[in-house]
Each structure stands twice: as C-alpha cells, then as structure tokens.
mmCIF file of C-alpha atoms in Angstrom:
data_model
loop_
_atom_site.group_PDB
_atom_site.id
_atom_site.type_symbol
_atom_site.label_atom_id
_atom_site.label_comp_id
_atom_site.label_asym_id
_atom_site.label_seq_id
_atom_site.Cartn_x
_atom_site.Cartn_y
_atom_site.Cartn_z
ATOM 1 C CA UNK N 134 3.117 11.046 11.146
ATOM 2 C CA UNK N 135 6.175 12.026 9.237
ATOM 3 C CA UNK N 136 7.432 9.217 6.970
ATOM 4 C CA UNK N 137 10.669 10.919 6.218
ATOM 5 C CA UNK N 138 12.960 8.405 7.760
ATOM 6 C CA UNK N 139 11.130 5.476 6.299
ATOM 7 C CA UNK N 140 11.063 6.613 2.751
ATOM 8 C CA UNK N 141 14.428 8.096 1.939
ATOM 9 C CA UNK N 142 14.750 9.901 -1.381
ATOM 10 C CA UNK N 143 16.278 7.555 -3.860
ATOM 11 C CA UNK N 144 19.576 8.800 -5.273
ATOM 12 C CA UNK N 145 19.775 8.604 -9.058
ATOM 13 C CA UNK N 146 18.126 6.095 -11.275
ATOM 14 C CA UNK N 147 16.913 2.804 -9.873
ATOM 15 C CA UNK N 148 18.218 -0.287 -11.718
ATOM 16 C CA UNK N 149 16.055 -1.146 -14.713
ATOM 17 C CA UNK N 150 16.465 -4.814 -14.394
ATOM 18 C CA UNK N 151 15.932 -6.582 -11.085
ATOM 19 C CA UNK N 152 16.440 -10.305 -10.426
ATOM 20 C CA UNK N 153 15.587 -9.821 -6.906
ATOM 21 C CA UNK N 154 11.830 -9.826 -6.533
ATOM 22 C CA UNK N 155 11.933 -8.788 -2.880
ATOM 23 C CA UNK N 156 13.746 -5.730 -3.999
ATOM 24 C CA UNK N 157 10.927 -4.676 -6.547
ATOM 25 C CA UNK N 158 8.246 -5.372 -4.012
ATOM 26 C CA UNK N 159 10.186 -3.282 -1.511
ATOM 27 C CA UNK N 160 10.559 -0.359 -3.985
ATOM 28 C CA UNK N 161 6.823 -0.498 -4.754
ATOM 29 C CA UNK N 162 5.929 -0.230 -1.062
ATOM 30 C CA UNK N 163 8.329 2.617 -0.513
ATOM 31 C CA UNK N 164 6.959 4.480 -3.482
ATOM 32 C CA UNK N 165 3.506 3.808 -2.151
ATOM 33 C CA UNK N 166 4.355 5.332 1.186
ATOM 34 C CA UNK N 167 5.733 8.401 -0.409
ATOM 35 C CA UNK N 168 2.819 8.954 -2.724
ATOM 36 C CA UNK N 169 0.128 8.110 -0.238
ATOM 37 C CA UNK N 170 1.446 10.416 2.545
ATOM 38 C CA UNK N 171 1.165 13.197 0.117
ATOM 39 C CA UNK N 172 -1.939 12.420 -1.785
ATOM 40 C CA UNK N 173 -3.866 9.721 0.022
ATOM 41 C CA UNK N 174 -5.308 6.519 -1.487
ATOM 42 C CA UNK N 175 -8.137 7.633 -3.714
ATOM 43 C CA UNK N 176 -6.212 10.102 -5.779
ATOM 44 C CA UNK N 177 -3.287 7.619 -6.273
ATOM 45 C CA UNK N 178 -3.229 5.398 -9.215
ATOM 46 C CA UNK N 179 -1.244 2.155 -9.415
ATOM 47 C CA UNK N 180 0.216 3.528 -12.551
ATOM 48 C CA UNK N 181 1.893 6.501 -10.771
ATOM 49 C CA UNK N 182 3.568 4.173 -8.348
ATOM 50 C CA UNK N 183 4.682 1.736 -11.075
ATOM 51 C CA UNK N 184 6.178 4.726 -12.921
ATOM 52 C CA UNK N 185 8.168 5.990 -9.929
ATOM 53 C CA UNK N 186 9.672 2.588 -9.584
ATOM 54 C CA UNK N 187 9.955 2.083 -13.274
ATOM 55 C CA UNK N 188 8.696 -1.478 -13.352
ATOM 56 C CA UNK N 189 6.474 -2.437 -16.359
ATOM 57 C CA UNK N 190 2.712 -1.871 -15.927
ATOM 58 C CA UNK N 191 1.021 -5.143 -15.027
ATOM 59 C CA UNK N 192 3.906 -6.104 -12.677
ATOM 60 C CA UNK N 193 1.977 -4.771 -9.757
ATOM 61 C CA UNK N 194 -0.377 -7.746 -9.588
ATOM 62 C CA UNK N 195 2.502 -10.045 -9.513
ATOM 63 C CA UNK N 196 3.425 -8.619 -6.091
ATOM 64 C CA UNK N 197 0.118 -7.636 -4.669
ATOM 65 C CA UNK N 198 -3.247 -9.275 -5.058
ATOM 66 C CA UNK N 199 -5.040 -5.847 -5.477
ATOM 67 C CA UNK N 200 -4.721 -2.169 -4.553
ATOM 68 C CA UNK N 201 -6.529 -2.985 -1.361
ATOM 69 C CA UNK N 202 -3.935 -5.574 -0.339
ATOM 70 C CA UNK N 203 -1.278 -3.103 -1.229
ATOM 71 C CA UNK N 204 -3.057 -0.371 0.947
ATOM 72 C CA UNK N 205 -3.399 -2.778 3.952
ATOM 73 C CA UNK N 206 0.341 -3.528 3.717
ATOM 74 C CA UNK N 207 1.239 0.124 3.747
ATOM 75 C CA UNK N 208 -0.903 0.680 6.684
ATOM 76 C CA UNK N 209 0.941 -1.997 8.566
ATOM 77 C CA UNK N 210 4.276 -0.782 7.488
ATOM 78 C CA UNK N 211 3.671 2.886 8.321
ATOM 79 C CA UNK N 212 2.187 1.880 11.657
ATOM 80 C CA UNK N 213 5.212 -0.154 12.559
ATOM 81 C CA UNK N 214 7.654 2.569 11.363
ATOM 82 C CA UNK N 215 5.782 5.084 13.420
ATOM 83 C CA UNK N 216 5.686 2.894 16.470
ATOM 84 C CA UNK N 217 9.453 2.518 16.267
ATOM 85 C CA UNK N 218 9.813 6.312 16.017
ATOM 86 C CA UNK N 219 7.718 6.696 19.082
ATOM 87 C CA UNK N 220 9.670 4.168 21.010
ATOM 88 C CA UNK N 221 12.963 5.914 19.921
ATOM 89 C CA UNK N 222 11.705 9.034 21.638
ATOM 90 C CA UNK N 223 9.594 7.658 24.514
ATOM 91 C CA UNK N 224 12.244 5.215 25.728
ATOM 92 C CA UNK N 225 14.988 7.819 25.603
ATOM 93 C CA UNK N 226 15.960 7.826 29.329
ATOM 94 C CA UNK N 227 18.401 10.640 28.715
ATOM 95 C CA UNK N 228 15.386 12.925 28.848
ATOM 96 C CA UNK N 229 12.573 13.357 31.311
ATOM 97 C CA UNK N 230 9.238 11.909 30.101
ATOM 98 C CA UNK N 231 8.066 15.445 29.316
ATOM 99 C CA UNK N 232 11.297 16.209 27.615
ATOM 100 C CA UNK N 233 10.759 13.022 25.463
ATOM 101 C CA UNK N 234 7.378 14.246 24.248
ATOM 102 C CA UNK N 235 8.932 17.654 23.325
ATOM 103 C CA UNK N 236 11.640 15.854 21.407
ATOM 104 C CA UNK N 237 9.048 13.862 19.440
ATOM 105 C CA UNK N 238 7.040 16.946 18.585
ATOM 106 C CA UNK N 239 10.294 18.760 17.490
ATOM 107 C CA UNK N 240 11.226 15.737 15.419
ATOM 108 C CA UNK N 241 7.787 15.565 13.745
ATOM 109 C CA UNK N 242 7.940 19.295 12.981
ATOM 110 C CA UNK N 243 11.260 19.237 11.404
ATOM 111 C CA UNK N 244 10.053 16.163 9.419
ATOM 112 C CA UNK N 245 7.221 18.132 7.963
ATOM 113 C CA UNK N 246 9.354 21.098 7.287
ATOM 114 C CA UNK N 247 11.923 18.981 5.389
ATOM 115 C CA UNK N 248 9.318 17.899 2.993
ATOM 116 C CA UNK N 249 7.849 21.412 2.592
ATOM 117 C CA UNK N 250 4.738 20.278 4.409
ATOM 118 C CA UNK N 251 3.746 18.116 1.448
ATOM 119 C CA UNK N 252 3.768 14.904 3.455
ATOM 120 C CA UNK N 253 1.388 14.367 6.300
ATOM 121 C CA UNK N 254 0.403 11.162 8.145
ATOM 122 C CA UNK N 255 -0.556 8.185 6.203
ATOM 123 C CA UNK N 256 -3.002 7.024 8.838
ATOM 124 C CA UNK N 257 -4.544 10.351 9.155
ATOM 125 C CA UNK N 258 -4.900 10.727 5.380
ATOM 126 C CA UNK N 259 -6.633 7.369 5.047
ATOM 127 C CA UNK N 260 -8.718 7.980 8.206
ATOM 128 C CA UNK N 261 -10.071 11.138 6.508
ATOM 129 C CA UNK N 262 -10.637 9.172 3.245
ATOM 130 C CA UNK N 263 -12.379 6.233 5.037
ATOM 131 C CA UNK N 264 -15.717 6.951 3.303
ATOM 132 C CA UNK N 265 -14.185 5.989 0.005
ATOM 133 C CA UNK N 266 -11.981 3.187 1.153
ATOM 134 C CA UNK N 267 -12.372 -0.649 1.411
ATOM 135 C CA UNK N 268 -14.061 -1.359 4.674
ATOM 136 C CA UNK N 269 -11.089 -3.642 5.629
ATOM 137 C CA UNK N 270 -9.037 -0.521 6.202
ATOM 138 C CA UNK N 271 -11.152 0.788 9.039
ATOM 139 C CA UNK N 272 -10.134 -1.624 11.876
ATOM 140 C CA UNK N 273 -6.465 -1.435 10.801
ATOM 141 C CA UNK N 274 -6.440 2.307 11.006
ATOM 142 C CA UNK N 275 -8.285 2.304 14.310
ATOM 143 C CA UNK N 276 -5.882 -0.203 15.729
ATOM 144 C CA UNK N 277 -2.858 1.764 14.592
ATOM 145 C CA UNK N 278 -4.142 4.869 16.446
ATOM 146 C CA UNK N 279 -4.891 2.765 19.506
ATOM 147 C CA UNK N 280 -1.327 1.411 19.399
ATOM 148 C CA UNK N 281 0.227 4.903 19.228
ATOM 149 C CA UNK N 282 -2.103 5.922 22.110
ATOM 150 C CA UNK N 283 -0.973 3.087 24.391
ATOM 151 C CA UNK N 284 2.711 4.086 23.738
ATOM 152 C CA UNK N 285 2.120 7.671 24.571
ATOM 153 C CA UNK N 286 -0.023 6.704 27.658
ATOM 154 C CA UNK N 287 2.897 4.754 28.982
ATOM 155 C CA UNK N 288 5.147 7.844 28.622
ATOM 156 C CA UNK N 289 2.512 9.978 30.356
ATOM 157 C CA UNK N 290 2.454 7.501 33.179
ATOM 158 C CA UNK N 291 6.140 7.934 33.499
ATOM 159 C CA UNK N 292 5.603 11.696 33.567
ATOM 160 C CA UNK N 293 3.329 11.199 36.570
ATOM 161 C CA UNK N 294 5.753 9.102 38.286
ATOM 162 C CA UNK N 295 8.431 11.765 37.679
ATOM 163 C CA UNK N 296 6.031 14.488 39.155
ATOM 164 C CA UNK N 297 5.856 16.216 35.731
ATOM 165 C CA UNK N 298 2.055 15.502 35.352
ATOM 166 C CA UNK N 299 -0.628 15.417 38.019
ATOM 167 C CA UNK N 300 -1.790 12.011 39.209
ATOM 168 C CA UNK N 301 -5.395 13.046 38.557
ATOM 169 C CA UNK N 302 -4.858 13.000 34.836
ATOM 170 C CA UNK N 303 -6.316 9.947 33.091
ATOM 171 C CA UNK N 304 -3.256 9.091 30.896
ATOM 172 C CA UNK N 305 -5.305 7.028 28.330
ATOM 173 C CA UNK N 306 -7.643 9.921 27.832
ATOM 174 C CA UNK N 307 -4.853 12.489 27.719
ATOM 175 C CA UNK N 308 -3.073 10.300 25.104
ATOM 176 C CA UNK N 309 -6.374 9.915 23.062
ATOM 177 C CA UNK N 310 -6.748 13.699 23.164
ATOM 178 C CA UNK N 311 -3.168 14.121 21.867
ATOM 179 C CA UNK N 312 -3.614 11.889 18.779
ATOM 180 C CA UNK N 313 -6.992 13.502 17.933
ATOM 181 C CA UNK N 314 -5.542 16.996 18.014
ATOM 182 C CA UNK N 315 -2.230 16.131 16.487
ATOM 183 C CA UNK N 316 -3.862 14.662 13.391
ATOM 184 C CA UNK N 317 -5.906 17.807 13.058
ATOM 185 C CA UNK N 318 -2.728 19.948 13.415
ATOM 186 C CA UNK N 319 -0.900 17.827 10.791
ATOM 187 C CA UNK N 320 -3.864 18.459 8.322
ATOM 188 C CA UNK N 321 -3.662 22.136 8.905
ATOM 189 C CA UNK N 322 0.074 22.323 8.682
ATOM 190 C CA UNK N 323 -0.113 20.507 5.268
ATOM 191 C CA UNK N 324 -2.864 22.950 4.168
ATOM 192 C CA UNK N 325 -1.160 26.100 5.324
ATOM 193 C CA UNK N 326 2.369 24.977 4.724
ATOM 194 C CA UNK N 327 3.632 26.104 8.058
ATOM 195 C CA UNK N 328 4.494 24.644 11.386
ATOM 196 C CA UNK N 329 2.186 27.123 13.256
ATOM 197 C CA UNK N 330 -0.707 24.633 13.708
ATOM 198 C CA UNK N 331 1.576 22.068 15.147
ATOM 199 C CA UNK N 332 2.880 24.666 17.673
ATOM 200 C CA UNK N 333 -0.620 25.874 18.568
ATOM 201 C CA UNK N 334 -1.846 22.419 19.366
ATOM 202 C CA UNK N 335 1.422 21.399 21.178
ATOM 203 C CA UNK N 336 1.323 24.525 23.322
ATOM 204 C CA UNK N 337 -2.128 23.667 24.633
ATOM 205 C CA UNK N 338 -1.273 20.034 25.091
ATOM 206 C CA UNK N 339 1.919 20.949 27.142
ATOM 207 C CA UNK N 340 -0.065 23.577 29.088
ATOM 208 C CA UNK N 341 -1.966 20.572 30.555
ATOM 209 C CA UNK N 342 1.304 19.472 32.165
ATOM 210 C CA UNK N 343 1.646 22.867 34.065
ATOM 211 C CA UNK N 344 -1.978 23.350 35.050
ATOM 212 C CA UNK N 345 -2.968 19.741 36.244
ATOM 213 C CA UNK V 165 -18.620 20.528 9.920
ATOM 214 C CA UNK V 166 -21.973 18.670 9.733
ATOM 215 C CA UNK V 167 -23.732 19.539 6.540
ATOM 216 C CA UNK V 168 -27.073 17.869 7.563
ATOM 217 C CA UNK V 169 -29.166 20.960 7.603
ATOM 218 C CA UNK V 170 -27.801 22.134 4.272
ATOM 219 C CA UNK V 171 -28.164 18.943 2.247
ATOM 220 C CA UNK V 172 -31.458 17.438 3.382
ATOM 221 C CA UNK V 173 -32.325 13.952 2.151
ATOM 222 C CA UNK V 174 -34.458 14.194 -0.997
ATOM 223 C CA UNK V 175 -37.832 12.574 -0.602
ATOM 224 C CA UNK V 176 -38.790 10.356 -3.490
ATOM 225 C CA UNK V 177 -37.657 10.789 -7.097
ATOM 226 C CA UNK V 178 -36.507 14.168 -8.408
ATOM 227 C CA UNK V 179 -38.354 15.472 -11.445
ATOM 228 C CA UNK V 180 -36.977 14.093 -14.715
ATOM 229 C CA UNK V 181 -37.672 17.209 -16.680
ATOM 230 C CA UNK V 182 -36.490 20.606 -15.443
ATOM 231 C CA UNK V 183 -37.238 23.837 -17.250
ATOM 232 C CA UNK V 184 -35.553 25.790 -14.530
ATOM 233 C CA UNK V 185 -31.801 25.615 -15.029
ATOM 234 C CA UNK V 186 -31.213 27.192 -11.672
ATOM 235 C CA UNK V 187 -32.929 24.240 -10.115
ATOM 236 C CA UNK V 188 -30.644 21.687 -11.834
ATOM 237 C CA UNK V 189 -27.570 23.716 -10.888
ATOM 238 C CA UNK V 190 -28.785 23.760 -7.323
ATOM 239 C CA UNK V 191 -29.441 20.033 -7.282
ATOM 240 C CA UNK V 192 -25.970 19.366 -8.616
ATOM 241 C CA UNK V 193 -24.408 21.551 -5.850
ATOM 242 C CA UNK V 194 -26.470 19.782 -3.189
ATOM 243 C CA UNK V 195 -25.504 16.352 -4.401
ATOM 244 C CA UNK V 196 -21.947 17.551 -4.594
ATOM 245 C CA UNK V 197 -22.013 18.572 -0.950
ATOM 246 C CA UNK V 198 -23.463 15.207 0.083
ATOM 247 C CA UNK V 199 -20.852 13.198 -1.756
ATOM 248 C CA UNK V 200 -17.942 15.240 -0.862
ATOM 249 C CA UNK V 201 -18.648 15.457 2.812
ATOM 250 C CA UNK V 202 -18.585 11.570 2.712
ATOM 251 C CA UNK V 203 -15.892 10.755 0.239
ATOM 252 C CA UNK V 204 -13.887 13.911 -0.481
ATOM 253 C CA UNK V 205 -12.985 15.334 -3.927
ATOM 254 C CA UNK V 206 -10.484 12.804 -5.405
ATOM 255 C CA UNK V 207 -12.677 9.809 -4.870
ATOM 256 C CA UNK V 208 -15.735 11.459 -6.371
ATOM 257 C CA UNK V 209 -16.409 11.339 -10.036
ATOM 258 C CA UNK V 210 -18.673 13.833 -11.771
ATOM 259 C CA UNK V 211 -20.673 10.819 -13.128
ATOM 260 C CA UNK V 212 -21.685 9.896 -9.511
ATOM 261 C CA UNK V 213 -22.979 13.363 -8.946
ATOM 262 C CA UNK V 214 -24.864 13.433 -12.179
ATOM 263 C CA UNK V 215 -26.404 10.031 -11.545
ATOM 264 C CA UNK V 216 -27.747 11.221 -8.124
ATOM 265 C CA UNK V 217 -29.434 14.133 -9.710
ATOM 266 C CA UNK V 218 -30.433 12.167 -12.746
ATOM 267 C CA UNK V 219 -29.319 14.660 -15.270
ATOM 268 C CA UNK V 220 -27.763 13.436 -18.503
ATOM 269 C CA UNK V 221 -23.989 12.870 -18.657
ATOM 270 C CA UNK V 222 -22.390 15.985 -20.276
ATOM 271 C CA UNK V 223 -24.870 18.351 -18.708
ATOM 272 C CA UNK V 224 -22.406 19.157 -15.912
ATOM 273 C CA UNK V 225 -20.194 21.306 -18.112
ATOM 274 C CA UNK V 226 -23.221 23.282 -19.080
ATOM 275 C CA UNK V 227 -23.378 24.491 -15.458
ATOM 276 C CA UNK V 228 -19.837 24.379 -14.286
ATOM 277 C CA UNK V 229 -16.626 25.137 -16.336
ATOM 278 C CA UNK V 230 -14.746 22.259 -14.687
ATOM 279 C CA UNK V 231 -14.650 20.054 -11.649
ATOM 280 C CA UNK V 232 -12.278 22.600 -10.132
ATOM 281 C CA UNK V 233 -14.858 25.419 -10.526
ATOM 282 C CA UNK V 234 -17.504 23.085 -8.999
ATOM 283 C CA UNK V 235 -15.270 22.382 -6.116
ATOM 284 C CA UNK V 236 -14.516 25.940 -5.415
ATOM 285 C CA UNK V 237 -18.192 26.727 -5.399
ATOM 286 C CA UNK V 238 -18.813 23.928 -2.919
ATOM 287 C CA UNK V 239 -16.078 25.308 -0.619
ATOM 288 C CA UNK V 240 -17.723 28.704 -0.633
ATOM 289 C CA UNK V 241 -21.274 27.271 -0.123
ATOM 290 C CA UNK V 242 -20.224 24.937 2.756
ATOM 291 C CA UNK V 243 -18.151 27.696 4.305
ATOM 292 C CA UNK V 244 -21.182 30.086 4.271
ATOM 293 C CA UNK V 245 -23.624 27.339 5.483
ATOM 294 C CA UNK V 246 -21.320 26.609 8.370
ATOM 295 C CA UNK V 247 -20.693 30.299 9.276
ATOM 296 C CA UNK V 248 -24.514 30.704 9.580
ATOM 297 C CA UNK V 249 -24.661 27.656 11.767
ATOM 298 C CA UNK V 250 -22.013 29.214 13.984
ATOM 299 C CA UNK V 251 -23.738 32.480 14.067
ATOM 300 C CA UNK V 252 -26.969 30.732 14.953
ATOM 301 C CA UNK V 253 -25.316 29.367 18.085
ATOM 302 C CA UNK V 254 -22.800 32.011 18.977
ATOM 303 C CA UNK V 255 -25.367 34.922 18.702
ATOM 304 C CA UNK V 256 -27.908 33.024 20.852
ATOM 305 C CA UNK V 257 -28.124 35.338 23.796
ATOM 306 C CA UNK V 258 -30.650 33.018 25.577
ATOM 307 C CA UNK V 259 -27.340 31.175 26.663
ATOM 308 C CA UNK V 260 -24.170 32.222 28.190
ATOM 309 C CA UNK V 261 -21.209 32.333 25.721
ATOM 310 C CA UNK V 262 -19.865 29.042 27.271
ATOM 311 C CA UNK V 263 -23.413 27.527 26.945
ATOM 312 C CA UNK V 264 -23.465 28.490 23.259
ATOM 313 C CA UNK V 265 -20.288 26.613 22.582
ATOM 314 C CA UNK V 266 -21.702 23.558 24.367
ATOM 315 C CA UNK V 267 -24.862 23.907 22.166
ATOM 316 C CA UNK V 268 -22.679 24.050 18.987
ATOM 317 C CA UNK V 269 -20.792 20.965 20.067
ATOM 318 C CA UNK V 270 -23.918 19.099 20.869
ATOM 319 C CA UNK V 271 -25.508 20.099 17.587
ATOM 320 C CA UNK V 272 -22.445 18.990 15.600
ATOM 321 C CA UNK V 273 -22.430 15.656 17.485
ATOM 322 C CA UNK V 274 -26.089 14.957 16.796
ATOM 323 C CA UNK V 275 -25.556 15.866 13.176
ATOM 324 C CA UNK V 276 -22.817 13.344 12.814
ATOM 325 C CA UNK V 277 -24.774 10.687 14.592
ATOM 326 C CA UNK V 278 -27.852 11.270 12.387
ATOM 327 C CA UNK V 279 -25.711 10.418 9.350
ATOM 328 C CA UNK V 280 -24.132 7.367 11.046
ATOM 329 C CA UNK V 281 -20.817 9.173 11.042
ATOM 330 C CA UNK V 282 -20.428 8.892 7.339
ATOM 331 C CA UNK V 283 -20.442 12.582 6.760
ATOM 332 C CA UNK V 284 -17.606 14.714 8.079
ATOM 333 C CA UNK V 285 -16.482 18.304 7.309
ATOM 334 C CA UNK V 286 -16.087 19.267 3.621
ATOM 335 C CA UNK V 287 -13.306 21.721 4.549
ATOM 336 C CA UNK V 288 -11.502 19.141 6.689
ATOM 337 C CA UNK V 289 -11.881 16.543 3.970
ATOM 338 C CA UNK V 290 -10.468 18.812 1.293
ATOM 339 C CA UNK V 291 -7.827 20.116 3.648
ATOM 340 C CA UNK V 292 -6.475 16.563 4.048
ATOM 341 C CA UNK V 293 -6.640 15.947 0.465
ATOM 342 C CA UNK V 294 -4.832 19.228 -0.475
ATOM 343 C CA UNK V 295 -1.844 17.235 -1.945
ATOM 344 C CA UNK V 296 -3.976 16.006 -4.748
ATOM 345 C CA UNK V 297 -6.210 19.106 -5.303
ATOM 346 C CA UNK V 298 -5.992 22.151 -7.608
ATOM 347 C CA UNK V 299 -3.747 24.730 -5.989
ATOM 348 C CA UNK V 300 -6.603 27.325 -6.147
ATOM 349 C CA UNK V 301 -8.401 25.415 -3.257
ATOM 350 C CA UNK V 302 -5.644 26.047 -0.747
ATOM 351 C CA UNK V 303 -6.289 29.721 -0.008
ATOM 352 C CA UNK V 304 -10.129 29.216 -0.041
ATOM 353 C CA UNK V 305 -9.928 26.401 2.529
ATOM 354 C CA UNK V 306 -7.478 28.407 4.713
ATOM 355 C CA UNK V 307 -9.735 31.470 4.578
ATOM 356 C CA UNK V 308 -12.727 29.344 5.525
ATOM 357 C CA UNK V 309 -10.971 28.106 8.726
ATOM 358 C CA UNK V 310 -9.950 31.614 9.506
ATOM 359 C CA UNK V 311 -13.487 32.891 9.186
ATOM 360 C CA UNK V 312 -14.726 30.213 11.638
ATOM 361 C CA UNK V 313 -11.832 31.087 13.845
ATOM 362 C CA UNK V 314 -12.859 34.753 13.949
ATOM 363 C CA UNK V 315 -16.428 33.910 14.815
ATOM 364 C CA UNK V 316 -15.407 31.583 17.589
ATOM 365 C CA UNK V 317 -12.865 34.044 18.967
ATOM 366 C CA UNK V 318 -15.616 36.668 19.191
ATOM 367 C CA UNK V 319 -17.738 34.229 21.317
ATOM 368 C CA UNK V 320 -14.681 33.576 23.536
ATOM 369 C CA UNK V 321 -14.229 37.221 24.060
ATOM 370 C CA UNK V 322 -17.814 37.391 25.269
ATOM 371 C CA UNK V 323 -17.014 34.488 27.553
ATOM 372 C CA UNK V 324 -14.227 36.580 29.006
ATOM 373 C CA UNK V 325 -16.584 39.566 29.454
ATOM 374 C CA UNK V 326 -19.056 37.134 31.231
ATOM 375 C CA UNK V 327 -16.419 35.933 33.552
ATOM 376 C CA UNK V 328 -16.452 32.317 32.057
ATOM 377 C CA UNK V 329 -12.938 32.440 30.694
ATOM 378 C CA UNK V 330 -9.812 34.056 32.152
ATOM 379 C CA UNK V 331 -8.824 37.306 30.609
ATOM 380 C CA UNK V 332 -5.332 35.864 30.191
ATOM 381 C CA UNK V 333 -6.473 33.650 27.419
ATOM 382 C CA UNK V 334 -5.564 34.737 23.892
ATOM 383 C CA UNK V 335 -8.997 34.095 22.270
ATOM 384 C CA UNK V 336 -7.539 34.039 18.749
ATOM 385 C CA UNK V 337 -5.178 31.290 19.701
ATOM 386 C CA UNK V 338 -7.754 29.414 21.791
ATOM 387 C CA UNK V 339 -10.113 29.581 18.805
ATOM 388 C CA UNK V 340 -7.292 28.307 16.525
ATOM 389 C CA UNK V 341 -6.769 25.519 18.832
ATOM 390 C CA UNK V 342 -10.382 24.541 18.815
ATOM 391 C CA UNK V 343 -10.649 24.185 15.034
ATOM 392 C CA UNK V 344 -7.356 22.269 14.742
ATOM 393 C CA UNK V 345 -8.410 19.809 17.363
ATOM 394 C CA UNK V 346 -12.087 19.735 16.224
ATOM 395 C CA UNK V 347 -11.192 18.627 12.625
ATOM 396 C CA UNK V 348 -8.987 15.912 14.099
ATOM 397 C CA UNK V 349 -11.928 14.820 16.198
ATOM 398 C CA UNK V 350 -14.260 14.754 13.244
ATOM 399 C CA UNK V 351 -11.842 12.603 11.256
ATOM 400 C CA UNK V 352 -11.574 10.094 14.097
ATOM 401 C CA UNK V 353 -15.407 10.111 14.794
ATOM 402 C CA UNK V 354 -15.882 9.199 11.108
ATOM 403 C CA UNK V 355 -13.273 6.539 11.274
ATOM 404 C CA UNK V 356 -14.410 4.911 14.483
ATOM 405 C CA UNK V 357 -18.184 5.621 13.817
ATOM 406 C CA UNK V 358 -18.677 7.004 17.390
ATOM 407 C CA UNK V 359 -19.020 10.311 19.048
ATOM 408 C CA UNK V 360 -16.221 9.388 21.622
ATOM 409 C CA UNK V 361 -13.431 11.390 19.854
ATOM 410 C CA UNK V 362 -15.617 14.466 19.676
ATOM 411 C CA UNK V 363 -16.352 14.120 23.433
ATOM 412 C CA UNK V 364 -12.710 13.519 24.289
ATOM 413 C CA UNK V 365 -11.619 16.664 22.475
ATOM 414 C CA UNK V 366 -14.482 18.883 23.675
ATOM 415 C CA UNK V 367 -13.817 17.772 27.346
ATOM 416 C CA UNK V 368 -10.245 19.013 27.072
ATOM 417 C CA UNK V 369 -11.258 22.197 25.316
ATOM 418 C CA UNK V 370 -13.831 22.950 28.051
ATOM 419 C CA UNK V 371 -11.414 22.144 30.797
ATOM 420 C CA UNK V 372 -9.581 25.201 29.582
ATOM 421 C CA UNK V 373 -12.463 27.351 30.801
ATOM 422 C CA UNK V 374 -12.232 26.080 34.341
ATOM 423 C CA UNK V 375 -8.566 26.155 34.749
ATOM 424 C CA UNK V 376 -7.621 29.356 33.103
#
C-alpha cells in the first residue's frame, strides 16, 4: 500500500560506473517501484526509469527480458515487501489484535502523507489498469490481494479469541471487505491529497468491531 | 460506474462519410468513453479512438484542442450520465429508499457482467491514474465524486425518514464511505472478473442499515 520503506529516497548522485550488475538491477527495480506506485504501468516508459538510475538506454534489456518481465518482478517484490509490513504489525504482540490493525492503518496513513499522497499502492494501481496490462499480471495481482487477505484474516481470528470481535463474523469475508475498501480509500486519498478517505473507510471498518 | 447504457455497442459499420460534424464529434466521445472505461487515459492513444470511429488521423484536433480537453469533456459526460442513472434509481418512489439502493447495486452488477467485467468506472480509472494525468483533471474528478455523494446522501436521508436507517447515522459520511468502497469493489471485480467483490462490499454496506 505504501512503498515508502521499500524505496528510500536516494541521497545524492548514484555512481555512474557500476561493476556490480546486481546493484544496477536492484536500482532499476527500486526506481520502477517508485515510478509505478505514482503513475502506474501504462504511463511509465522504460526510458524514465533508466534516466532515474542513469544507466545507458538499451541496458534495460540486459537485466530484464521485457517490460512485462520487469512488471511481474515488481509485483512480486511489492507483494513481499507489503506482506512483511503486515507481519510486522499483525505479529506485534505488544498490542491487542485490534490495536495492531489500528497501528497498520496509522502507519499507512503516515506513509501516504510523507509522500504528499503521490504514491499509492502498486497492486491497486495495476489492478485498476488491468484492461491495458499483459494478461500474465492478472493472477499475480489477485494472488497478492489474497495473500494480504489471509494475513489480515489471521489477525481478525486473534481479535475474536481476544474478545474484540464477535465470533459470528466471517473473518475471511471481513478481511476481503477491508482490502476492497482500503484500495478504494487509497485511490481517493491520492486523488484528493488528504487522509480523509482513509479515515472515513477505517472508521466504518472499525465500527464493525463494536457492533458485531 | 457502468457505462453500458451510455455507450451502446455500434451495430455494423459506421458511415464512412459524414456531413454532420456534430455526429463525428459525438462518435469520438462515445468511442473515448468505451476505451477509457476499459483501459484508462494513459494507455489510450488518440489513434485507437480514431480507428474505432474510422475518421482520418488528424481529424481529432479539428474537434478537440488536445487530448486533455477531450479527457475533461469525457469526465463531464460520464459524470452527467452517471448522475442521471443515480437519479433514475434514487427517485424511483415505487421502491423504498433502501430498495432503491439495492436496485442501483443490482443494475451496476449486471452492467459489469454484461461487459465481462472489462469496463469499470471512468472516474475511478482516472482517479487511480491521477499521478500521470493533467492537473486540470483532479478537481473535476473530485467534484464528480462529491456530486454522486450528495445524491446518495439524499437517498439515505429518505431512508432515515422511512425508518430504514438509524437517525444517528451521518448520511454524508455514510455516502462518502459507500463511494470509497464501491470504487475499490469495481477495481477488484474488473481484476478478478467476478461480481464477488461488489457483493462483498454491498453486504457490509447494507449491514449498516440493520445494525444502526
């Protein structure tokens, strides 16, 4: 959702000469994440990414077979990064399960604020663009959402065990509802450049804890 | 949200010769709506739209100053079309206010199904793409969402008057919540090519009527 910890701002100029190919590849992927979380896939040219990393035009295909391969790798990388972020919050036993969800929401909000609401969620961006993307992206994006959903559902089950959420709630469905709405909220927060849509959605989601 | 009634499939070949300029302009706008609800703005080239309408390349700028002007006109047109759709449902006094909302959701679902979940919401698509769009689009997209929100809030107020929704509910906030989540649901329905995300979100939204 908020790639800020994965794609730190580079300080100063990157080295012009690189003997380490892995390093260049890594820089291309990081630049790809930065640009794609802002602008999506269709609006992003390879040239723009190469320019950021300052590697010569034409180098790209030394590292990646195609823009499609590059995109698939970015989906995997963003998905993994975000899964680690979720685990960081959802496995934090210093807080109650409900407290962990609040901490995640606060973290995501401050992440979006830090980047002036320019950066959204890579998976949401690509999901919205799916009509113009290689078909190979579809299953990978779907799987990523399902992975996040499973992680959230596990935390919701812990909330039930802690008495914070009614046992009647279908945790898988409640988790599915969260990601559906959350992606909508991130979209609106980017559009309106304010955290208000994130708060509006989160307030309704958390109201489900009290009323159920 | 679902542009199906606005952009009917053309039957057969369009006329090759058009003396009526208004007609060509109209065809360009309709083709633009079709393509942009599927693929968004960035991935759509003017050429693709011209090809659909079979007008010569270069004609586009006879009718529209720029792709930006064209996009702004499409936002206005889609917003108006969708506002009329909302009014059609929300002013249908044959149903209770809650029944009208259900009818809208069913209509939107069947619209997405009819187009095999290829077409989403033009406003949602462009909202997600905002990082790559002309800045002039931002306010227009925001205004469109706010217009839909006001129309829904009025129906929710009627639901309160009819005793279908608790008086405690802030109808503006509840309406804001609906559009935030609904856009997320449309995104996922397109990605997964199923109505399940629309149902998941709607179920939680309608649960708010029972519990509040």
